[in-house]
CSV table of C-alpha atoms in Angstrom, one decimal:
chain,number,residue,atom,x,y,z
A,262,MET,CA,-9.2,-42.7,-141.9
A,263,ASN,CA,-8.2,-39.1,-141.3
A,264,ASP,CA,-11.6,-37.3,-141.9
A,265,LYS,CA,-10.0,-33.9,-141.9
A,266,SER,CA,-7.7,-34.7,-144.8
A,267,GLY,CA,-10.5,-36.5,-146.5
A,268,PHE,CA,-12.4,-33.2,-146.8
A,269,LYS,CA,-9.4,-31.6,-148.4
A,270,ASP,CA,-10.5,-33.0,-151.8
A,271,VAL,CA,-14.1,-31.9,-151.4
A,272,SER,CA,-15.1,-28.4,-152.7
A,273,PRO,CA,-17.3,-26.1,-150.7
A,274,THR,CA,-19.7,-26.3,-153.6
A,275,THR,CA,-20.2,-30.0,-153.3
A,276,LEU,CA,-20.7,-29.7,-149.6
A,277,ALA,CA,-23.2,-26.8,-149.9
A,278,ASP,CA,-25.3,-29.0,-152.4
A,279,LEU,CA,-25.3,-31.7,-149.6
A,280,LEU,CA,-25.8,-29.6,-146.4
A,281,GLY,CA,-27.9,-26.6,-147.6
A,282,ARG,CA,-27.8,-22.9,-147.0
A,283,GLY,CA,-27.7,-23.1,-143.2
A,284,GLN,CA,-24.3,-24.5,-143.1
A,285,VAL,CA,-22.8,-21.9,-145.5
A,286,MET,CA,-21.4,-18.6,-144.3
A,287,ASP,CA,-22.5,-15.5,-145.8
A,288,ILE,CA,-21.0,-13.7,-148.8
A,289,GLY,CA,-19.5,-11.0,-146.6
A,290,ILE,CA,-16.7,-13.3,-145.2
A,291,ARG,CA,-14.2,-13.8,-148.0
A,292,PRO,CA,-10.5,-14.7,-148.3
A,293,LEU,CA,-8.4,-11.5,-147.8
A,294,TRP,CA,-5.8,-12.2,-150.4
A,295,PRO,CA,-6.0,-13.8,-153.8
A,296,SER,CA,-5.5,-17.6,-154.6
A,297,VAL,CA,-6.0,-18.7,-151.0
A,298,PRO,CA,-5.6,-22.6,-151.0
A,299,ARG,CA,-8.4,-24.7,-149.7
A,300,VAL,CA,-8.4,-24.8,-145.9
A,301,VAL,CA,-9.8,-27.8,-143.9
A,302,GLY,CA,-9.7,-28.2,-140.2
A,303,PRO,CA,-11.5,-28.6,-136.9
A,304,ALA,CA,-13.1,-25.4,-135.6
A,305,PHE,CA,-11.5,-23.9,-132.5
A,306,THR,CA,-14.2,-21.4,-131.5
A,307,VAL,CA,-13.7,-17.9,-130.1
A,308,ARG,CA,-16.1,-15.1,-129.0
A,309,CYS,CA,-14.9,-11.5,-129.0
A,310,PRO,CA,-17.3,-8.7,-127.8
A,311,PRO,CA,-17.4,-5.4,-129.6
A,312,GLY,CA,-14.1,-3.6,-129.7
A,313,ASP,CA,-12.2,-6.4,-127.9
A,314,ASN,CA,-9.8,-9.0,-129.3
A,315,LEU,CA,-8.4,-10.6,-126.1
A,316,MET,CA,-9.7,-14.1,-126.7
A,317,LEU,CA,-8.5,-14.5,-130.2
A,318,HIS,CA,-4.9,-13.5,-128.9
A,319,ALA,CA,-5.5,-16.2,-126.2
A,320,ALA,CA,-6.6,-18.7,-128.7
A,321,ILE,CA,-3.4,-18.8,-130.9
A,322,HIS,CA,-1.5,-20.2,-128.0
A,323,ARG,CA,-4.1,-22.9,-127.2
A,324,ALA,CA,-5.5,-24.2,-130.6
A,325,GLU,CA,-4.1,-27.4,-131.8
A,326,PRO,CA,-2.0,-27.5,-135.0
A,327,GLY,CA,-4.3,-27.9,-137.9
A,328,SER,CA,-7.2,-26.0,-136.3
A,329,VAL,CA,-9.2,-23.4,-138.0
A,330,ILE,CA,-9.9,-20.6,-135.5
A,331,VAL,CA,-13.4,-19.4,-135.9
A,332,VAL,CA,-14.3,-16.1,-134.3
A,333,GLU,CA,-17.6,-14.5,-133.6
A,334,SER,CA,-16.8,-10.8,-133.6
A,335,GLY,CA,-18.9,-8.0,-132.0
A,336,ASP,CA,-18.2,-5.5,-134.7
A,337,VAL,CA,-16.2,-4.5,-137.8
A,338,ASP,CA,-14.8,-1.2,-136.3
A,339,TYR,CA,-11.7,-2.7,-134.6
A,340,ALA,CA,-9.1,-5.2,-135.8
A,341,LEU,CA,-9.1,-8.5,-134.1
A,342,ALA,CA,-5.6,-9.4,-135.2
A,343,GLY,CA,-2.5,-8.1,-137.0
A,344,GLY,CA,0.5,-9.4,-138.7
A,345,ASN,CA,2.3,-10.7,-135.5
A,346,VAL,CA,-0.8,-12.6,-134.2
A,347,CYS,CA,-1.1,-14.2,-137.7
A,348,ALA,CA,2.6,-15.0,-137.8
A,349,VAL,CA,2.5,-16.7,-134.4
A,350,ALA,CA,-0.6,-18.6,-135.3
A,351,ARG,CA,1.0,-19.8,-138.5
A,352,ARG,CA,4.1,-20.9,-136.7
A,353,ARG,CA,2.1,-22.8,-134.3
A,354,GLY,CA,0.4,-24.7,-137.1
A,355,VAL,CA,-3.0,-23.1,-137.1
A,356,ALA,CA,-4.5,-23.6,-140.4
A,357,ALA,CA,-6.5,-20.3,-140.8
A,358,PHE,CA,-8.7,-17.7,-139.2
A,359,VAL,CA,-12.3,-17.4,-140.1
A,360,THR,CA,-14.0,-14.4,-138.5
A,361,ASP,CA,-17.0,-12.2,-139.1
A,362,GLY,CA,-14.8,-9.3,-138.0
A,363,VAL,CA,-11.8,-7.5,-139.5
A,364,ILE,CA,-8.0,-7.6,-139.3
A,365,ARG,CA,-5.1,-5.3,-140.0
A,366,ASP,CA,-1.7,-5.6,-141.5
A,367,LEU,CA,-3.0,-7.3,-144.6
A,368,ALA,CA,0.2,-6.8,-146.5
A,369,GLU,CA,2.2,-8.8,-143.9
A,370,VAL,CA,-0.5,-11.5,-143.8
A,371,ARG,CA,-0.5,-11.9,-147.5
A,372,GLU,CA,3.3,-12.0,-147.8
A,373,MET,CA,3.5,-14.8,-145.2
A,374,GLY,CA,0.7,-16.7,-146.9
A,375,PHE,CA,-1.5,-17.1,-143.8
A,376,PRO,CA,-5.1,-17.7,-144.9
A,377,VAL,CA,-7.6,-15.3,-143.4
A,378,PHE,CA,-11.3,-15.2,-144.2
A,379,ALA,CA,-13.0,-12.1,-142.9
A,380,ARG,CA,-15.1,-9.1,-143.6
A,381,GLY,CA,-12.3,-6.8,-144.4
A,382,VAL,CA,-9.3,-4.7,-143.1
A,383,ILE,CA,-9.1,-1.8,-140.7
A,384,PRO,CA,-6.0,-0.4,-139.2
A,385,ILE,CA,-7.3,0.3,-135.7
A,386,PRO,CA,-6.8,-2.4,-133.1
A,387,GLY,CA,-9.2,-3.5,-130.5
A,388,THR,CA,-8.7,-3.7,-126.7
A,389,LYS,CA,-7.8,-6.7,-124.6
A,390,LYS,CA,-10.1,-6.7,-121.6
A,391,ALA,CA,-13.0,-9.1,-122.1
A,392,VAL,CA,-12.4,-12.6,-120.8
A,393,GLU,CA,-14.7,-15.2,-122.5
A,394,PRO,CA,-14.7,-19.1,-122.5
A,395,LEU,CA,-13.1,-20.7,-125.5
A,396,ASN,CA,-14.5,-23.6,-127.5
A,397,ARG,CA,-18.1,-22.8,-126.9
A,398,ARG,CA,-20.7,-22.4,-129.7
A,399,VAL,CA,-20.4,-19.4,-131.7
A,400,ARG,CA,-22.3,-17.8,-134.6
A,401,CYS,CA,-20.1,-16.8,-137.6
A,402,GLY,CA,-21.4,-15.6,-140.9
A,403,GLY,CA,-24.8,-16.8,-140.0
A,404,VAL,CA,-23.8,-20.3,-139.1
A,405,ASP,CA,-23.7,-21.9,-135.6
A,406,VAL,CA,-20.2,-23.4,-135.1
A,407,ASP,CA,-19.3,-25.8,-132.4
A,408,ALA,CA,-15.8,-26.7,-131.5
A,409,GLY,CA,-14.6,-29.7,-133.6
A,410,ASP,CA,-16.9,-29.0,-136.5
A,411,ILE,CA,-15.1,-29.3,-139.7
A,412,VAL,CA,-14.4,-26.0,-141.6
A,413,VAL,CA,-13.8,-26.2,-145.3
A,414,ALA,CA,-12.9,-22.9,-146.9
A,415,ASP,CA,-11.7,-21.6,-150.2
A,416,GLU,CA,-12.4,-18.8,-152.8
A,417,GLU,CA,-15.8,-20.4,-153.4
A,418,GLY,CA,-17.0,-19.9,-149.8
A,419,ILE,CA,-17.0,-21.4,-146.3
A,420,VAL,CA,-19.0,-24.5,-145.2
A,421,VAL,CA,-19.2,-25.8,-141.7
A,422,VAL,CA,-19.7,-29.6,-141.5
A,423,PRO,CA,-21.1,-30.6,-138.1
A,424,ARG,CA,-18.9,-33.0,-136.4
A,425,THR,CA,-21.8,-35.3,-135.6
A,426,GLY,CA,-22.4,-37.3,-138.8
A,427,HIS,CA,-19.4,-35.9,-140.7
A,428,GLU,CA,-18.3,-39.3,-141.8
A,429,GLN,CA,-21.5,-39.8,-143.8
A,430,VAL,CA,-21.3,-36.3,-145.2
A,431,LEU,CA,-17.7,-37.2,-146.5
A,432,LEU,CA,-18.9,-40.4,-148.1
A,433,ASP,CA,-21.8,-38.6,-149.8
A,434,ALA,CA,-19.7,-35.8,-151.0
A,435,ARG,CA,-17.2,-38.3,-152.6
A,436,ALA,CA,-20.0,-40.1,-154.2
A,437,LYS,CA,-21.4,-36.9,-155.6
A,438,ALA,CA,-18.1,-35.8,-156.9
A,439,ALA,CA,-17.4,-39.1,-158.5
A,440,LYS,CA,-20.8,-39.2,-160.3
A,441,GLU,CA,-20.4,-35.6,-161.6
A,442,ALA,CA,-16.8,-36.4,-162.8
A,443,ALA,CA,-18.0,-39.5,-164.8
A,444,GLU,CA,-20.8,-37.5,-166.6
A,445,SER,CA,-20.0,-35.9,-169.9
A,446,LEU,CA,-21.0,-32.4,-170.7
A,447,ASP,CA,-23.3,-33.8,-173.4
A,448,ALA,CA,-25.1,-36.0,-171.0
A,449,TRP,CA,-25.3,-33.1,-168.4
A,450,GLU,CA,-26.7,-30.8,-170.9
A,451,ALA,CA,-29.5,-33.2,-172.1
A,452,ALA,CA,-30.5,-34.0,-168.6
A,453,HIS,CA,-30.5,-30.3,-167.7
A,454,ARG,CA,-32.5,-29.3,-170.8
A,455,ALA,CA,-35.1,-32.0,-170.0
A,456,ARG,CA,-35.4,-30.9,-166.3
A,457,ILE,CA,-35.6,-27.2,-167.1
A,458,ASP,CA,-38.2,-27.7,-170.0
A,459,GLY,CA,-40.3,-29.9,-167.6
A,460,ILE,CA,-40.4,-27.1,-164.9
A,461,LEU,CA,-41.4,-24.6,-167.7
A,462,ARG,CA,-44.1,-26.7,-168.9
A,463,SER,CA,-45.5,-27.3,-165.5
A,464,GLY,CA,-45.4,-23.4,-165.0
A,465,GLY,CA,-47.4,-22.8,-168.1
A,466,PHE,CA,-44.6,-21.6,-170.2
A,467,GLU,CA,-44.9,-21.7,-173.9
A,468,ASP,CA,-42.1,-21.2,-176.5
């Protein structure tokens, strides 16, 4: 079974319910253009110190097709990448960039349809001096990410599924989604009302 493609049908919302807050990147990392399709792929991890983007530029030539390049950025004052870097990444089959930094040339990136999840846009580029190892653990959006972890990202958010045990997560996610799909809104409402009223009663709430 291709586990990566299996996660394509699972929403970040379902995964967040299963994995909890610790695997969900913070709200500041968002898709940079509207209606970005869901992105799923193994993480190719990069660390860029403040003001430098060398290793992301190196990564686009080394990441396997289908990879999501995840970047730990040192700041949001200098762009990690621009239109040409995104174009080369797209041409080489990279699925997306996910970074806690910023990029530039957004109009070009939007026009080519390359998915970028980041903190924003700034027109000034970083330097290319700092050599760092690739595919080491990084921290992006408050989540520790290891190379090979599965990244699922869309307009709802970004969830990182640890590569260890991801098969069980996929099975659980599919089961949860199937159960929810089979439940009518009337049944959900009745169960929801009973649960909320029970919590209220236990807290001393009176109508």
